[in-house]
Coordinates of C-alpha atoms and ligand atoms in Angstrom, one line a residue:
X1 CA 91.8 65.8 100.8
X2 CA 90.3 68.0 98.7
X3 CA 87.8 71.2 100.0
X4 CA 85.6 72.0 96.8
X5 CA 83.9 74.7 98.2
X6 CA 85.9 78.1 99.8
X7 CA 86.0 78.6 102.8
X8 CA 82.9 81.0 104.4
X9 CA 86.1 83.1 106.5
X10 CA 87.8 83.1 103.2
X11 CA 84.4 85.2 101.4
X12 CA 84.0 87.6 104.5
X13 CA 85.8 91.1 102.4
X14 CA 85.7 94.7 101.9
X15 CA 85.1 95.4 98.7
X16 CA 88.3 97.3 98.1
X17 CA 88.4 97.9 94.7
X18 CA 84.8 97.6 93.1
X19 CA 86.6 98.0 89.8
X20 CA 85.9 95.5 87.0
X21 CA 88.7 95.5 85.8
X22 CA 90.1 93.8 89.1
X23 CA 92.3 90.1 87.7
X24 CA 92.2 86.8 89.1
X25 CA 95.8 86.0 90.7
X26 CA 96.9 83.7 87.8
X27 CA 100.8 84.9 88.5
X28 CA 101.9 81.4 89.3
X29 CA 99.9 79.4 87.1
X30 CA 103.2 78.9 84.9
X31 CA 106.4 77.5 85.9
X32 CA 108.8 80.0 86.8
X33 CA 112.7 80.8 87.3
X34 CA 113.4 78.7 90.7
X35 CA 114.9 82.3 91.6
X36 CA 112.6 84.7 90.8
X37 CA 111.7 87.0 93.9
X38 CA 108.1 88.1 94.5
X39 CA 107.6 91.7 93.9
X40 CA 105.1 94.3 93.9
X41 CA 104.8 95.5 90.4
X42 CA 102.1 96.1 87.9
X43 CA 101.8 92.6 87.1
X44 CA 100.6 92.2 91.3
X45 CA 99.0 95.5 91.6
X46 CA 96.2 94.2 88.6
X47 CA 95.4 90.8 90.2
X48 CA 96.5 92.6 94.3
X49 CA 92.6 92.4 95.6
X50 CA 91.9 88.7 94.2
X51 CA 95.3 88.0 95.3
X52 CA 95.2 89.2 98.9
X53 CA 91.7 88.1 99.4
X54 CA 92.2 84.5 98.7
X55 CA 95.9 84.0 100.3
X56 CA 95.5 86.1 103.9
X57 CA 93.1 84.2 105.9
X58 CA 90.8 87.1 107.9
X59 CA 92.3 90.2 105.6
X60 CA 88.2 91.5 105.4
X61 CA 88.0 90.8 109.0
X62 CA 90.9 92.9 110.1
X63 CA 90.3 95.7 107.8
X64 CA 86.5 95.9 108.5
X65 CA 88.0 96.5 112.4
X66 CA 90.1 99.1 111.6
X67 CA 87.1 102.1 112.1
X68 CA 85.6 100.4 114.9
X69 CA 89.5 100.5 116.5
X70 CA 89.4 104.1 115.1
X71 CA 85.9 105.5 116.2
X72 CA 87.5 104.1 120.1
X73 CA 90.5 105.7 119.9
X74 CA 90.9 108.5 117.8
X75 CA 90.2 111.7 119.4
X76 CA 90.8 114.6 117.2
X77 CA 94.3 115.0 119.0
X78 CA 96.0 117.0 115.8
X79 CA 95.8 120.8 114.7
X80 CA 95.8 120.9 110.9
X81 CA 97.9 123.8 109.4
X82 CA 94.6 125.4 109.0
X83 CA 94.2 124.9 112.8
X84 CA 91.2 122.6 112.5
X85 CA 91.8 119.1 115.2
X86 CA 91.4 115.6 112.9
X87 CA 92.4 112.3 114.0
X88 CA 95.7 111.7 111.9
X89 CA 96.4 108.0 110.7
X90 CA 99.1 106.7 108.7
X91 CA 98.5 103.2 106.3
X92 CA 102.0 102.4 106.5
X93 CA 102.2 100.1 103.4
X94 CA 99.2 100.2 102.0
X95 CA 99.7 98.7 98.7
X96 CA 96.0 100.2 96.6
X97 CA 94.9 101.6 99.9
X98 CA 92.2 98.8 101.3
X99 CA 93.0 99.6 104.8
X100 CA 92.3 103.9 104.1
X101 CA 89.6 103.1 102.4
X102 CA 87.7 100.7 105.4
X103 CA 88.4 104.1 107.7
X104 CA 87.3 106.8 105.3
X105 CA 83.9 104.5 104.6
X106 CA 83.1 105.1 108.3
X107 CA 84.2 108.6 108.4
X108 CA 83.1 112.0 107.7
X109 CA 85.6 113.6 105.3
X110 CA 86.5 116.4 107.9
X111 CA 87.3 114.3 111.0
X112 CA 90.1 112.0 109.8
X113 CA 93.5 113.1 107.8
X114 CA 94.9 109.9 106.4
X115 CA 98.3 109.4 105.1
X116 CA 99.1 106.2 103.2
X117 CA 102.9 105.4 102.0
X118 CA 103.9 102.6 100.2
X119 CA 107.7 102.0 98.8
X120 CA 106.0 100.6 95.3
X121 CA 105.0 103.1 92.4
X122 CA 102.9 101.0 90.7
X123 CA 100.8 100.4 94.3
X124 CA 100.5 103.8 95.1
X125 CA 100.2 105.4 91.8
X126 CA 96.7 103.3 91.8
X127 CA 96.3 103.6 95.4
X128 CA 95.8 107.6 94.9
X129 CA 93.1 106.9 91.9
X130 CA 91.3 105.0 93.7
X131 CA 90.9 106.5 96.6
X132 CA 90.2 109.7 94.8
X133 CA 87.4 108.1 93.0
X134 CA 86.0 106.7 96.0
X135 CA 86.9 109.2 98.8
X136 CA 87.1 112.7 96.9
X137 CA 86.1 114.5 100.1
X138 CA 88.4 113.0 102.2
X139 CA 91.8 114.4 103.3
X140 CA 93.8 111.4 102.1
X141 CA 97.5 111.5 101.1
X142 CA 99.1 108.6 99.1
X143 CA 102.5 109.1 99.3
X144 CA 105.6 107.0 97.6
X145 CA 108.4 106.2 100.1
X146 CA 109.9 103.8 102.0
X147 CA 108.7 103.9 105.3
X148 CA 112.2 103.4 107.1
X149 CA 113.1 106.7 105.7
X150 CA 109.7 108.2 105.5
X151 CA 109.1 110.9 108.5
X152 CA 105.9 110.8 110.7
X153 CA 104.1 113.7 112.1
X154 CA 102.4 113.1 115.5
X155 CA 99.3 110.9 115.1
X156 CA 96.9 108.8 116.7
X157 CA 96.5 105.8 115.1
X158 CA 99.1 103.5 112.6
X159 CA 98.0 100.9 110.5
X160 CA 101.2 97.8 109.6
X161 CA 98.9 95.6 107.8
X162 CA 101.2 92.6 106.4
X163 CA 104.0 95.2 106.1
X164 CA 106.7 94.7 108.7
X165 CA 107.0 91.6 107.3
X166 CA 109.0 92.4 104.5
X167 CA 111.3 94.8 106.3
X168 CA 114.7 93.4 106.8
X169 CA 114.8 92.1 110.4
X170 CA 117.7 94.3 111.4
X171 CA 115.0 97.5 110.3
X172 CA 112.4 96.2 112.6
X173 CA 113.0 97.9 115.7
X174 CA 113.8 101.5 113.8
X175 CA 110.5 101.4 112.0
X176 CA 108.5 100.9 115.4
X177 CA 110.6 103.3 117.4
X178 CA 109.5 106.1 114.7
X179 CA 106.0 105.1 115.3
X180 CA 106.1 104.7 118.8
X181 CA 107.3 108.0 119.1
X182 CA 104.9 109.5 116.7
X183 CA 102.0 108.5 118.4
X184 CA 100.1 110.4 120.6
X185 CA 99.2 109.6 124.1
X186 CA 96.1 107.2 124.2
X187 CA 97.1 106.5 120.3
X188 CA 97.4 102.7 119.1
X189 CA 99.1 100.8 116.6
X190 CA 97.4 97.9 114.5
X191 CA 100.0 95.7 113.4
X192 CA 99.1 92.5 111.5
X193 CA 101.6 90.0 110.3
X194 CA 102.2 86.5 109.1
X195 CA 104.0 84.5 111.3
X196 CA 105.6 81.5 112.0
X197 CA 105.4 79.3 115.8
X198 CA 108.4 78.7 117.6
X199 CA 107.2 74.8 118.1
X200 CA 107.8 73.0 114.7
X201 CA 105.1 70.4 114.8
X202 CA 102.4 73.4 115.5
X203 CA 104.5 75.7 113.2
X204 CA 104.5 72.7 110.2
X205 CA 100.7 71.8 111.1
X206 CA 100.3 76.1 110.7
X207 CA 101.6 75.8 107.5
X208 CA 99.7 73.1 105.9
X209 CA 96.5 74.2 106.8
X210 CA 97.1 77.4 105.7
X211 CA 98.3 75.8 102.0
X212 CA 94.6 74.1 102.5
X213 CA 93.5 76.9 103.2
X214 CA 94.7 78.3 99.6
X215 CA 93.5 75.0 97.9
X216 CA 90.1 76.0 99.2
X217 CA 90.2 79.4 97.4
X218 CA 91.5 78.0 94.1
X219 CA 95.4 78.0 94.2
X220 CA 96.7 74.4 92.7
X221 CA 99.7 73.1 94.1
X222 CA 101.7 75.0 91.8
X223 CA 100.6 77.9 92.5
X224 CA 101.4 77.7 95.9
X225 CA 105.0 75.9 95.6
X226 CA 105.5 79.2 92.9
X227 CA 104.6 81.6 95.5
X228 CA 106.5 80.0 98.0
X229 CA 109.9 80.1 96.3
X230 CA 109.0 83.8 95.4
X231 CA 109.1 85.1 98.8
X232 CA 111.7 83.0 99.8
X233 CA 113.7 85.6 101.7
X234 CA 111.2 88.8 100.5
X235 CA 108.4 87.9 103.3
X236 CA 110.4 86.9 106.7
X237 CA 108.2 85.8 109.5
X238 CA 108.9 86.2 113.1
X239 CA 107.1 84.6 115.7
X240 CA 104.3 86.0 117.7
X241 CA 106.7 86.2 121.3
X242 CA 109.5 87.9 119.5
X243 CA 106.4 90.7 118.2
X244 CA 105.6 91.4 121.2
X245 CA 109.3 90.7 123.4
X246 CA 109.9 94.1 120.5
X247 CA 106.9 96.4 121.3
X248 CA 108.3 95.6 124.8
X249 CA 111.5 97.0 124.2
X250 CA 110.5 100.1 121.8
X251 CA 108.0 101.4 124.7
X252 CA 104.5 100.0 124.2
X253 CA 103.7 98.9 127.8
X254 CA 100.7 97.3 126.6
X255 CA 99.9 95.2 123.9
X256 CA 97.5 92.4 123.0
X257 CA 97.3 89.8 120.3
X258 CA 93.5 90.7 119.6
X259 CA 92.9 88.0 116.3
X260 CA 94.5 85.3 114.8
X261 CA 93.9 83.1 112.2
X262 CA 95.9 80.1 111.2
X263 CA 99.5 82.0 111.4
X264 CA 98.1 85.0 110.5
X265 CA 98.2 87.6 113.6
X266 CA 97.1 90.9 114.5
X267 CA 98.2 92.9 117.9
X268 CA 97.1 96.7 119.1
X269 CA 99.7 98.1 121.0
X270 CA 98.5 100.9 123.2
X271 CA 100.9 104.4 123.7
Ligands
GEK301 C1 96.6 96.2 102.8 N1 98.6 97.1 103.9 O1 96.0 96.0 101.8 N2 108.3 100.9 102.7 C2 107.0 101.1 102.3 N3 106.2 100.1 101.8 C3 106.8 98.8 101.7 C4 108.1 98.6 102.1 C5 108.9 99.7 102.6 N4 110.1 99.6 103.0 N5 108.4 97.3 101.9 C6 107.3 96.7 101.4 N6 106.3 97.6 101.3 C7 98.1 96.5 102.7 C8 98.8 95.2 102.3 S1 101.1 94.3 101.2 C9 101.0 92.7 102.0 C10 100.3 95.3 102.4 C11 101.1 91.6 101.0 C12 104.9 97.5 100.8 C13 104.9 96.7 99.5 O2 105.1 97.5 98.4 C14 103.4 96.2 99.5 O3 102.5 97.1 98.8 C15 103.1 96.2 101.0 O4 104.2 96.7 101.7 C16 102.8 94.8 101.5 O5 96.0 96.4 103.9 O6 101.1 91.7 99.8 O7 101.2 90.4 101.6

C-alpha cells in the first residue's frame, strides 16, 4: 500500500521551534549497530521537532490542549517567594520545551510559573534558549534532573508528555506518587503515553497502522525497523488498564482517557 500524501492529523502542529535551523529526522537513514540504543543527545535534539512531529500521531493536538486544560484548572493556588499567587506547572520531561511553550503562548507572563526538567543536557541546555527567546517575560525554569530524584513544590497542574514511558517500570509508581502528592486540591495531571493493547490482534493491527502511519510522513522501512531496534528496551509501553489500574492505586480517584490516537494515549487525572 503506499499513502503518497501525509496524513492531514499528521500536519496539525505547534510550531515549537520556528528556528531554521530545525533538521529533518534522517537518524536512521543508515544501517546501524543491531545494538545501538536510542538516546537523546545532540544528534536527536537538532532533528527532535521534525522528529516528534512525524512519529507521534496527535503530538500538536495534545499540546495545543494543554492551555485550554490550564485556563480550566489552574487557579492561582501558589504564593511566590515574593508573595504574589501564580498557577505553578511542571513539564516533567520536556525535552526543547514544546509543551511550556503551548502554555506560556496563552498566558500572561505573571499568571503562570513554569518549571520544566529533563534528565538530558543537550535537551534542556536548548530547551532554556529557546524558551528565553520566545517567552523572555515569562517565569520559566529549565532545569536538568532526573525527575525520579527531582523534588516538586506544590502545584496545580503536571505535564508527562511521552515521558513515563521511558522510566523503568519498577519507577513508575514513585514518580506518580511524588506528583500526586504535589498537586494541589482541584489540580490535574496530563499524562500522555504510547502504549501497547492487551489483545494481540488489536495490539499487532495498532502497530502496523501506526508504521503506516510513519510511511505517510516520509520514514522508509528502514527507518522505521532502525528506530524500532533502538528503543528496544529504552521506550517500554504499558497498556492503557494498567495506566489507569496505577493512578488508582497512587490516589487519583478520577481519571479519564480524554484522546487517543492509534496507540497513542492521553488521560487527565483529577486530585
Ligand atoms: C514534549 N515532553 O515535547 N528524568 C527526566 N527526563 C527524562 C527521564 C528522566 N528520568 N527519562 C527520559 N527523560 C516532550 C517530549 S520526549 C518523548 C518528551 C519522545 C526525557 C528524555 O530526555 C526526553 O527528552 C523526554 O524524556 C522524552 O512534549 O522523544 O518520544
Amino acid at each position: 500500500m503506499s499513502l503518497s500524501n501525509p496524513l492531514p492529523d499528521a500536519t496539525v502542529q505547534l510550531d515549537i521551534v520556528k528556528s531554521e535551523a530545525v533538521q529533518h529526522d534522517t537518524l536512521f537513514t543508515t544501517p546501524l549497530d543491531k545494538a545501538a540504543r536510542f538516546s537523546f543527545d545532540e544528534q536527536v535534539v537538532a532533528c527532535f521537532p521534525d522528529m516528534i512531529r512525524r512519529s507521534v500521531p496527535g503530538y500538536g493536538q495534545v499540546l495545543a490542549m494543554l492551555p485550554i486544560f490550564a485556563k480550566r484548572h489552574c487557579k492561582y493556588r501558589q504564593q511566590t517567594s515574593n508573595g504574589q499567587r501564580v498557577s505553578r506547572i511542571y513539564d516533567l520531561g520536556c525535552s526543547l520545551g514544546g509543551a511550556s511553550m503551548a502554555l506560556a503562548g496563552d498566558f500572561a507572563p505573571h499568571d503562570l510559573q513554569i518549571k520544566a526538567v529533563d534528565i538530558s543536557p543537550a535537551m534542556t541546555s536548548e530547551a532554556r534558549k529557546l524558551l528565553r527567546d520566545n517567552y523572555p517575560e515569562h517565569d520559566i525554569e529549565v532545569v536538568t534532573a532526573d525527575i525520579r530524584e527531582f523534588e516538586l513544590e506544590t502545584c496545580d497542574m503536571v505535564i508527562l508528555n511521552l515521558t513515563l514511558q521511558f522510566l523503568p517500570a519498577a519507577d513508575r509508581v514513585a514518580v506518580l506518587e511524588k506528583i500526586y502528592k504535589a498537586l494541589s486540591p482541584g489540580g490535574i495531571l496530563v499524562l500522555t503515553e504510547k502504549t501497547h493493547a492487551f489483545d494481540e490482534q488489536a495490539d499487532a493491527w495498532l502497530v502496523e497502522r501506526y508504521y503506516d502511519f510513519k510511511r505517510a510522513n516520509g520514514y522508509s522501512e528502514m527507518e522505521i525497523s532502525g528506530k524500532r531496534n533502538a528503543l528496544e528496551n529504552v521506550l517500554i509501553t504499558d497498556t492503557l488498564d494498567e495506566h489507569h489500574e496505577r493512578l488508582d492505586n497512587v490516589g487519583f480517584a478520577r481519571h479519564l482517557t480524554w484522546f487517543q490516537f492509534l496507540n497513542f494515549v492521553s488521560i487527565v487525572a483529577f486530585k
